[in-house]
Short mmCIF file of C-alpha atoms in Angstrom, two decimals:
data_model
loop_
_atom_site.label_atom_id
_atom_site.label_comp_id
_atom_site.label_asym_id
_atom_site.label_seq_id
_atom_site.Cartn_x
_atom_site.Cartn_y
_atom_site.Cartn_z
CA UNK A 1 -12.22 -75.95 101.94
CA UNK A 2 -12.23 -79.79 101.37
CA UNK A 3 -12.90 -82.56 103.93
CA UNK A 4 -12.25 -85.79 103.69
CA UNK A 5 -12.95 -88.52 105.76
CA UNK A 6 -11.51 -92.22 105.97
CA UNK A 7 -13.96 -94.51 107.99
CA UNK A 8 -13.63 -98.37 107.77
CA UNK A 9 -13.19 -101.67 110.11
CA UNK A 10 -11.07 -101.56 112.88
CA UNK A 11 -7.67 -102.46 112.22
CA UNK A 12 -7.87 -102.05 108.22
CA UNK A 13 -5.73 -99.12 108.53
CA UNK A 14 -7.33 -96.08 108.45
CA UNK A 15 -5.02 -94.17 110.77
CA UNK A 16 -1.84 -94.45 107.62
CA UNK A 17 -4.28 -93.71 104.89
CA UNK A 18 -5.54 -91.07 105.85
CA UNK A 19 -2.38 -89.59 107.17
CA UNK A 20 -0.35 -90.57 104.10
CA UNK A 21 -3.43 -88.47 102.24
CA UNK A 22 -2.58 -85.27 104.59
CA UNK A 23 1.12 -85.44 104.03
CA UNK A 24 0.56 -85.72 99.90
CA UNK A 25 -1.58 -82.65 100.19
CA UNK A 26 0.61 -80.86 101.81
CA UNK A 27 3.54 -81.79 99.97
CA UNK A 28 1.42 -80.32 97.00
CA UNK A 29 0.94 -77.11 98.35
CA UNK A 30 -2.43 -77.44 100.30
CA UNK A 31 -2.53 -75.90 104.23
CA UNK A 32 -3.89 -79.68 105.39
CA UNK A 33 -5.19 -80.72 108.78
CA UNK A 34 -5.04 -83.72 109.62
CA UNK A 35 -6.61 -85.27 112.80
CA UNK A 36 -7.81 -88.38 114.81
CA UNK A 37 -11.40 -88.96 116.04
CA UNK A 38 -10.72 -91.86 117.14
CA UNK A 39 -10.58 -92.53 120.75
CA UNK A 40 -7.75 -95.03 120.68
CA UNK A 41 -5.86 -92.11 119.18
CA UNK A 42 -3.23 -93.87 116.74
CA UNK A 43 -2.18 -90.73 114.76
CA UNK A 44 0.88 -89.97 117.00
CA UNK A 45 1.53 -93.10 116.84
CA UNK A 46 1.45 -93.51 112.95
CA UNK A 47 3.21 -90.28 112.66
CA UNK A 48 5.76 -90.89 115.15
CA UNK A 49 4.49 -87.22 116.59
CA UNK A 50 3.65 -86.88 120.00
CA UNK A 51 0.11 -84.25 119.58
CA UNK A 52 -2.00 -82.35 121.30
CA UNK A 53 -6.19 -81.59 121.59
CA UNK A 54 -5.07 -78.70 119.10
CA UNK A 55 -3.18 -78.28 116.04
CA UNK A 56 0.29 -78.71 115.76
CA UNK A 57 2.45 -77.89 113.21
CA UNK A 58 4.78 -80.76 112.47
CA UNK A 59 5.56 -80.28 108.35
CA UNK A 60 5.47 -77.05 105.80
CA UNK A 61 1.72 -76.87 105.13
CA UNK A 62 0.57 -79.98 107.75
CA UNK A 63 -0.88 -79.72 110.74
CA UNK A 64 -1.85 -82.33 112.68
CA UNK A 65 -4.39 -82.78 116.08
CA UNK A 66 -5.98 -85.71 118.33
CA UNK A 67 -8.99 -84.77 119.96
CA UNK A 68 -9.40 -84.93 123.43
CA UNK A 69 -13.32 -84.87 125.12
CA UNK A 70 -12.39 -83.42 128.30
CA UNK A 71 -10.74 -80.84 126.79
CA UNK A 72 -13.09 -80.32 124.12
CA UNK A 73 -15.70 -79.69 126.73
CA UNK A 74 -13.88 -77.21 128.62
CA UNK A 75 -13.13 -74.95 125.87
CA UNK A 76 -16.49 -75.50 123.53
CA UNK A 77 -19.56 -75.64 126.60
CA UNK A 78 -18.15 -75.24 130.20
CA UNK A 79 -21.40 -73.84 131.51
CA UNK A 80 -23.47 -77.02 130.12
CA UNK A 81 -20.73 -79.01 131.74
CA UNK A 82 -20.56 -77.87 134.81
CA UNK A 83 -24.74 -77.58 134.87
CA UNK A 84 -24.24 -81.65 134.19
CA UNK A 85 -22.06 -81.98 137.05
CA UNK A 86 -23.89 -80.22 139.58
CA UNK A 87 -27.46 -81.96 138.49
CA UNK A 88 -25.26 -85.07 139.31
CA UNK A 89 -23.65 -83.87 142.40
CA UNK A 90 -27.32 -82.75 143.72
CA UNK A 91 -28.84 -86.25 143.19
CA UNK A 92 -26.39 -87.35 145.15
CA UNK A 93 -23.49 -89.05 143.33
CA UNK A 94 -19.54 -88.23 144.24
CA UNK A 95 -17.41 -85.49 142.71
CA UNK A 96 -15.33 -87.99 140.62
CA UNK A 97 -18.62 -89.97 139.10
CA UNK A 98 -20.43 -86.67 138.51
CA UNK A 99 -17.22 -85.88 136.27
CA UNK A 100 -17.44 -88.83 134.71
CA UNK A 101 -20.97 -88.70 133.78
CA UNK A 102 -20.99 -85.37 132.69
CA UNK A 103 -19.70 -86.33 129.40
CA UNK A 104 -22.94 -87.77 127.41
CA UNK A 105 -22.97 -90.45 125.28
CA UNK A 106 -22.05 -88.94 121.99
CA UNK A 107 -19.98 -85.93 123.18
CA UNK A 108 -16.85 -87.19 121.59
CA UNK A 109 -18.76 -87.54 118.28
CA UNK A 110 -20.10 -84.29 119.36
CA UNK A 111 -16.43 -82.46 120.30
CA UNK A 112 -15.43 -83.15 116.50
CA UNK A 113 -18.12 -81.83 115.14
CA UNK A 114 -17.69 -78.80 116.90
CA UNK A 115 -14.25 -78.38 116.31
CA UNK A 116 -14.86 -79.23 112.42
CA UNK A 117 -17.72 -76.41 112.68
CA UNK A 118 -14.80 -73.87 113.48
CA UNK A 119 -12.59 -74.92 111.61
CA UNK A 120 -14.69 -74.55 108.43
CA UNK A 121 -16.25 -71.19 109.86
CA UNK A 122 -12.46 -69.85 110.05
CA UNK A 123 -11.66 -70.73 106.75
CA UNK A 124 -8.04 -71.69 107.72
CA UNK A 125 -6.83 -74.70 105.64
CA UNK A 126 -7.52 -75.86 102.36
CA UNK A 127 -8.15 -79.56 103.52
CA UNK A 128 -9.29 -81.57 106.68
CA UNK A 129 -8.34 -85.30 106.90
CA UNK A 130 -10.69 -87.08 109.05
CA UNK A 131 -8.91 -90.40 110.80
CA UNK A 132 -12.55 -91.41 112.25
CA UNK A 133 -13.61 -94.17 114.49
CA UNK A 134 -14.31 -97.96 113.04
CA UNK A 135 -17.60 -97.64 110.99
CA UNK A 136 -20.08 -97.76 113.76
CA UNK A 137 -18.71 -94.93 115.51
CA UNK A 138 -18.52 -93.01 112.60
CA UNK A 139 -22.34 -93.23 111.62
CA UNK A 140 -23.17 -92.22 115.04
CA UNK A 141 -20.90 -89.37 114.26
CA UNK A 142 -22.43 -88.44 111.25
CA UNK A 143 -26.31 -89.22 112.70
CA UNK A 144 -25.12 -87.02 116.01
CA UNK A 145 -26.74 -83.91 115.29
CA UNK A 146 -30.38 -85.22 114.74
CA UNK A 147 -30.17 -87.68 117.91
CA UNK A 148 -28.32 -85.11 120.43
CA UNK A 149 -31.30 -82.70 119.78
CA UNK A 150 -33.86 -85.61 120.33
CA UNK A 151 -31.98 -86.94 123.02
CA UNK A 152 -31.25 -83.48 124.79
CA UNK A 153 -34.41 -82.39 124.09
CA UNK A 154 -36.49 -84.90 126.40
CA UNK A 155 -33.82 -84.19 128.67
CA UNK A 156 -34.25 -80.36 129.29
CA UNK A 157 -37.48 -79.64 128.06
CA UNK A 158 -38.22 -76.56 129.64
CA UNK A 159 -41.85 -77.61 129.31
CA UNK A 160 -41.76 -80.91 131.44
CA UNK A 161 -42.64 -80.00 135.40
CA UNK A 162 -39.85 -82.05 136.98
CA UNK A 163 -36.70 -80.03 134.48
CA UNK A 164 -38.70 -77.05 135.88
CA UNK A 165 -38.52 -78.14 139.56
CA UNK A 166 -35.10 -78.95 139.19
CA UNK A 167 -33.52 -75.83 137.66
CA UNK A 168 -35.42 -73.76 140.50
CA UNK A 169 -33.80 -76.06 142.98
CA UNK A 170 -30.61 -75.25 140.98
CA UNK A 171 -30.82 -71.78 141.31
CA UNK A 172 -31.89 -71.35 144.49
CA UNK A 173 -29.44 -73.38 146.59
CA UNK A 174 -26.34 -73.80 144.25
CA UNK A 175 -26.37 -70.60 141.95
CA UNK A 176 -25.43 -72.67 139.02
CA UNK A 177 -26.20 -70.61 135.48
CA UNK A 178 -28.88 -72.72 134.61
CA UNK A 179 -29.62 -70.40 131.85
CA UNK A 180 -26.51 -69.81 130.30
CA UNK A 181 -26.22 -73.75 130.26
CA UNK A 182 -29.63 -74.10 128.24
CA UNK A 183 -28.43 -71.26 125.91
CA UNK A 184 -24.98 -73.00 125.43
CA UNK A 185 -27.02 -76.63 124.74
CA UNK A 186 -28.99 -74.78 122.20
CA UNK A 187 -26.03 -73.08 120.11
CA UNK A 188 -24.45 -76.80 120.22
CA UNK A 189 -27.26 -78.41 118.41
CA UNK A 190 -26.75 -75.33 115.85
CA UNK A 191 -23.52 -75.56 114.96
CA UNK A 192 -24.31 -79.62 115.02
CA UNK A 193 -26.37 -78.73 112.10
CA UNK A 194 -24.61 -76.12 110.04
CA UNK A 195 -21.81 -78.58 109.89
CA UNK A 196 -23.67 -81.80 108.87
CA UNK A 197 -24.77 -79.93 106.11
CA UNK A 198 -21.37 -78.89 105.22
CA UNK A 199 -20.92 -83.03 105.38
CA UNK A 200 -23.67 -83.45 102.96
CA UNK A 201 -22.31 -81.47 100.45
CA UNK A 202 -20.83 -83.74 97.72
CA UNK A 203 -18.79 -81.11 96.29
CA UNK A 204 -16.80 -80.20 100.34
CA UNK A 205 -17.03 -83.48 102.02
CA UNK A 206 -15.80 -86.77 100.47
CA UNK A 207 -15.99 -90.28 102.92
CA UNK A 208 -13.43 -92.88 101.74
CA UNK A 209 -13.75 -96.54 102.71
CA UNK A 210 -10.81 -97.89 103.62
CA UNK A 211 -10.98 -102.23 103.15
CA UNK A 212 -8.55 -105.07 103.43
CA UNK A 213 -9.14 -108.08 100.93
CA UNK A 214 -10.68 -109.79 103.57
CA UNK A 215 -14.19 -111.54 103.44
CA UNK A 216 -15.53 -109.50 106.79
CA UNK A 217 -13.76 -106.86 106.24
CA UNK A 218 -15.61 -106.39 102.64
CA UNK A 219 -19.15 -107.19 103.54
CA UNK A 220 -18.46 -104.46 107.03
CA UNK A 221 -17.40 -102.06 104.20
CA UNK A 222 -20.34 -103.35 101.99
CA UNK A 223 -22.53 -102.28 104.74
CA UNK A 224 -20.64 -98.53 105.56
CA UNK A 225 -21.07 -97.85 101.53
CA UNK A 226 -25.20 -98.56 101.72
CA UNK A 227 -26.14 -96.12 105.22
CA UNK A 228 -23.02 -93.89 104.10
CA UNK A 229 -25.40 -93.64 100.61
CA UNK A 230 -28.73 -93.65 102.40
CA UNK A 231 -27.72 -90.97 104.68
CA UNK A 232 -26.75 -88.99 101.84
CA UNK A 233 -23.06 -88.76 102.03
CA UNK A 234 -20.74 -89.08 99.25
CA UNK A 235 -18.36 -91.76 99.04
CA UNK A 236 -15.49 -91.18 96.38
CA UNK A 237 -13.62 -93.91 96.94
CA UNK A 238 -12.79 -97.01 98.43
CA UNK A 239 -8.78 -98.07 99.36
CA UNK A 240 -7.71 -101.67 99.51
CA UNK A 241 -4.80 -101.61 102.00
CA UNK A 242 -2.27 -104.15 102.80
CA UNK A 243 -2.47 -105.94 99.39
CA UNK A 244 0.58 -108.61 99.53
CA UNK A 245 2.52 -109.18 96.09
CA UNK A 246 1.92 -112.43 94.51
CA UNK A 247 5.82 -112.98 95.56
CA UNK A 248 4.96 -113.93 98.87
CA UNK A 249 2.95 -116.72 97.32
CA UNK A 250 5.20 -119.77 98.82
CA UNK A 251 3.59 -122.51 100.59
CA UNK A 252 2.76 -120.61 103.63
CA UNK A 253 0.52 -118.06 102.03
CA UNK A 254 -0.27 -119.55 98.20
CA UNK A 255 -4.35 -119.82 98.95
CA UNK A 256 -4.29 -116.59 100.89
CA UNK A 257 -2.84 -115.14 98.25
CA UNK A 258 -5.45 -116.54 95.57
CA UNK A 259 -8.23 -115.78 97.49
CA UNK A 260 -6.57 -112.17 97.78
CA UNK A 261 -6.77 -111.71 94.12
CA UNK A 262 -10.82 -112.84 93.97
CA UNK A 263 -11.85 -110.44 96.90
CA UNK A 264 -9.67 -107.52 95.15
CA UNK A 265 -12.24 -108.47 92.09
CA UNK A 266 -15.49 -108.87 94.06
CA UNK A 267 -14.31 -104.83 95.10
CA UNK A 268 -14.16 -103.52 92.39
CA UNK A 269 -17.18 -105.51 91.06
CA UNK A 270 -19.15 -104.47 94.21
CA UNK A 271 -18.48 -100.84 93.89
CA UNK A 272 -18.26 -99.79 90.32
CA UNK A 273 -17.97 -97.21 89.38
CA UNK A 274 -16.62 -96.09 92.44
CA UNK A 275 -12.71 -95.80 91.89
CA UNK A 276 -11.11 -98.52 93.87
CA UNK A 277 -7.41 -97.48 95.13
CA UNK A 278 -4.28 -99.38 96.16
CA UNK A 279 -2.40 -99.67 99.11
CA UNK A 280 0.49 -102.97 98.71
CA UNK A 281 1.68 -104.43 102.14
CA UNK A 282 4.72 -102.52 103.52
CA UNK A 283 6.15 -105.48 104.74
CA UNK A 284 6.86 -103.66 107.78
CA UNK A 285 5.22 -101.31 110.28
CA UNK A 286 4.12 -98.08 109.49
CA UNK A 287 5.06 -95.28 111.12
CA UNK A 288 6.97 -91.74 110.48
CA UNK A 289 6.37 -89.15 107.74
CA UNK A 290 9.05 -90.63 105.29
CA UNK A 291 7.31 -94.06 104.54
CA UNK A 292 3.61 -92.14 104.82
CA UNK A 293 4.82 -89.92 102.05
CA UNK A 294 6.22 -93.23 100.36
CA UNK A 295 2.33 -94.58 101.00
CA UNK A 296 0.49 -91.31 99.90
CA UNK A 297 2.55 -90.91 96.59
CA UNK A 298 1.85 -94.63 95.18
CA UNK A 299 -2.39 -94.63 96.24
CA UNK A 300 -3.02 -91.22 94.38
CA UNK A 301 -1.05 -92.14 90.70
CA UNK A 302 -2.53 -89.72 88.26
CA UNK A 303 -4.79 -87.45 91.00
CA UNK A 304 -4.17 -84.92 93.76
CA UNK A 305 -5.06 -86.36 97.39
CA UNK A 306 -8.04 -83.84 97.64
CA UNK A 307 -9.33 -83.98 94.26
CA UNK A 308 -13.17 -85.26 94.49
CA UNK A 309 -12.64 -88.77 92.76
CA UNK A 310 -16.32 -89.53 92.24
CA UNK A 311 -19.47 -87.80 92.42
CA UNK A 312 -22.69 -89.96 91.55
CA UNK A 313 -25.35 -91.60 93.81
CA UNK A 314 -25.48 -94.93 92.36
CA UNK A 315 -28.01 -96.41 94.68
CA UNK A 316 -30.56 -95.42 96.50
CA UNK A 317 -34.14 -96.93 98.39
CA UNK A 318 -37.67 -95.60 97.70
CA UNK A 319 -40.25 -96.50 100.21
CA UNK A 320 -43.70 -97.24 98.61
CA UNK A 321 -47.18 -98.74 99.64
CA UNK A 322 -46.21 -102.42 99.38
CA UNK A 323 -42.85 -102.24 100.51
CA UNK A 324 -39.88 -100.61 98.83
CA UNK A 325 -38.13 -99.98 95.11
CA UNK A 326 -34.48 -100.66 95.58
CA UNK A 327 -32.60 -98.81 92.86
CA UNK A 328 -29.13 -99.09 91.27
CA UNK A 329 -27.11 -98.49 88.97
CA UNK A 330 -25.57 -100.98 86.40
CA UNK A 331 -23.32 -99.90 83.08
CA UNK A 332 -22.38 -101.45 80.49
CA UNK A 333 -25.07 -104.29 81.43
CA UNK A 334 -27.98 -106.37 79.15
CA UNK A 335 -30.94 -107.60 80.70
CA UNK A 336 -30.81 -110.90 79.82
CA UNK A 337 -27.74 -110.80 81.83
CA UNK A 338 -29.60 -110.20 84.85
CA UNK A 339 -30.62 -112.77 87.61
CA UNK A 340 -31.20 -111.72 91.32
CA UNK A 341 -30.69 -113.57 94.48
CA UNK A 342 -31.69 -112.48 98.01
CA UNK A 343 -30.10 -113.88 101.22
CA UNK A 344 -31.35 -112.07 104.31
CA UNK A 345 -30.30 -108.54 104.42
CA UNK A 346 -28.08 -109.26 101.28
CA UNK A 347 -28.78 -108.78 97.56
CA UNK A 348 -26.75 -110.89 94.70
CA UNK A 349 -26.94 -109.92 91.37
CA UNK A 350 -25.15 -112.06 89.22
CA UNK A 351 -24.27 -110.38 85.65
CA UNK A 352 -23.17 -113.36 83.59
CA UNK A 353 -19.80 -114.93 84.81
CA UNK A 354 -19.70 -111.83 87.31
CA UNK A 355 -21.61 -111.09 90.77
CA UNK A 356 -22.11 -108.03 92.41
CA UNK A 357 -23.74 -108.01 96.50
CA UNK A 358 -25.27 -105.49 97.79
CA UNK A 359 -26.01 -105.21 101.06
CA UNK A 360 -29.04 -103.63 102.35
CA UNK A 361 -30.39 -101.90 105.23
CA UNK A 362 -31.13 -104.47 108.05
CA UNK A 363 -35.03 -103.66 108.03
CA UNK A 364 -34.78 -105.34 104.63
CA UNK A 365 -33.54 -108.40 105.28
CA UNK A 366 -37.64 -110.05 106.04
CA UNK A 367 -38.86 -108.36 102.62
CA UNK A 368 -39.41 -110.66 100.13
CA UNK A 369 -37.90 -110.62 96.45
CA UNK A 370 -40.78 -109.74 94.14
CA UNK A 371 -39.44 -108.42 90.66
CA UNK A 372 -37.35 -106.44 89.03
CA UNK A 373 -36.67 -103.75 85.92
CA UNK A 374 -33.98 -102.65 83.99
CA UNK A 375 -33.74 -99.48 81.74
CA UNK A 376 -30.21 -98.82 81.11
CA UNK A 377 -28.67 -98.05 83.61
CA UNK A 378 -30.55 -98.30 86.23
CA UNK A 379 -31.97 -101.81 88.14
CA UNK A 380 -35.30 -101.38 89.84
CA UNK A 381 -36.02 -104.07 91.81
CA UNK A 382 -39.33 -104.64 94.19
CA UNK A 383 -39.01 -105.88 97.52
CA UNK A 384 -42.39 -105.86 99.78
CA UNK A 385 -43.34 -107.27 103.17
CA UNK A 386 -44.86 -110.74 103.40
CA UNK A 387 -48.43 -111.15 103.38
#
């Protein structure tokens, strides 16, 4: 199985990429899934399909599926649900805010996962496609495992007098299976696991970074591409959508069109040698299978939508005794080319007449610039706290 997941800004356009990607897969013979972990649940809408919390069948090979948390909960941990809602109900809130709190902060990451898990356990389609949240979301999704466990963990630790106080209480006067809801928390935070490390496989899991050639839209996808690599996830590509033609360059949109054709530069400068795909403006809304398929077919010239496009970790930050070693890599690059620049949480490396910016973790943005190597291909450069 492949999985591929398109994460991004909101509003860059996620939702069509990534179901213009399902519909070329399936239109080349892979049994694709496609579905939506985003709560504002745009899939139907981009597909013109009205869907359901499970798969639904809506081409020859495509399937396609929103999530729902509610749902989610009911089928995947009822008993851990309704333990939630009656440790509510006993301190003393009402039926309707018990229900509401019962679903945790991260349980919608958490539903996906789950589902994922299965999905992957079953071995039923050749490809998921992964419409995810805006990029915040989705590196909450992807960090979920580690901080539900933490977070869960400090919650109902069996250990701590009051949890022990309280599930006695439980099963004394309401007869709720306290048990069966501890045993159902702990297979969540395995599956959590087994399937984050079917994420952090290169060769399964691809992330794509979807971008519009927009200043804050770049330096938001900037940002994705450097936790995305720290993390340990691969990204194999990044899509420009909604590129206008140079056409439209009258008097209404001549500089937005220049300044178009300088961010679709600093891109491809920025992530080299990431492959950087495609997407022109429509010139219309989106929406139904016909102009997806139109989308998929022109954004994949010359590969299959579920081919892995790029496989490399060209960056990556050591931590040492002074600070840290921030490492990437440059081809086709000569030292005395070199010269670094560092602007908060920001690093510019201009290569001649070209510049590349990297962004960095936020930590970094009070360490200090201190020096720098190059051995082909690779840039080390030292950044350490003040003294």
């Amino acid at each position: 199985m492949r999985i591929i997941l398109f994460t991004g800004k909101g509003g860059v356009g996620k939702t069509t990429v990534a179901a213009a990607t399902a519909i070329k897969a399936a239109k080349e013979g892979k049994k694709t899934l496609v579905i939506s972990t985003d709560p504002a649940h745009s899939l139907s809408d981009a597909l013109d399909i009205q869907l359901s919390p499970e798969p639904t069948n809506i081409a020859p090979n495509l399937f396609a599926q929103e999530f729902d948390v509610y749902y989610s909960m009911e089928k995947h941990w009822n008993n851990m649900r309704h333990l939630m809602q009656t440790i509510f109900r006993y301190k003393g809130l009402k039926n309707v805010v018990a229900e509401e709190l019962s679903v945790l902060p991260g349980m919608e990451e958490a539903s996906a996962f789950l589902w994922l898990e299965k999905y992957y356990r079953e071995d039923n389609y050749d490809l998921i496609v992964i419409d995810s949240a805006p990029t915040g979301e989705t590196l909450t999704l992807l960090s979920l495992p580690q901080v539900a466990k933490s977070w869960m963990t400090k919650a109902f630790n069996p250990k701590n007098i009051a949890v022990k106080t309280l599930t006695k209480s439980l099963r004394l006067f309401t007869g709720v299976p306290v048990d069966k809801g501890l045993e159902e928390m702990d297979d969540l935070f395995g599956r959590l696991e087994s399937i984050q490390k079917v994420f952090l496989n290169p060769e399964i899991t691809s992330i794509r970074i979807v971008t519009n050639p927009e200043k804050m839209v770049i330096r938001e996808a900037k940002r994705a591409y450097t936790y995305l690599q720290l993390y340990g996830y691969n990204v194999d590509a990044v899509v420009i959508n909604r590129i206008l033609p140079s056409s439209a360059g009258n008097d209404t949109f001549k500089s937005y069109i220049e300044a178009q054709g300088k961010y679709i530069e600093e891109i491809e400068e920025s992530f080299s040698p990431i492959p950087v795909l495609k997407v022109k403006h429509q010139g219309h809304e989106v929406f139904g299978q016909k102009l997806l398929s139109k989308i998929g077919a022109s954004v994949y010239k010359g590969h299959t939508a579920s081919d892995v496009l790029h496989l490399d970790k060209p960056f990556e930050i050591i931590e040492n005794e002074k600070g840290y070693f921030f490492k990437t890599k440059l081809p086709f690059v000569q030292k005395e080319e070199i010269e670094l620049k560092k602007f908060g949480d920001e690093l510019v490396i201009n290569l001649g007449n070209r510049r590349r910016s990297v962004m960095l973790p936020r930590f970094a943005s009070f360490l200090q610039l201190e020096e720098f190597r190059f051995k082909a291909p690779w840039l080390v450069v030292s950044l350490v706290k003040p003294s």
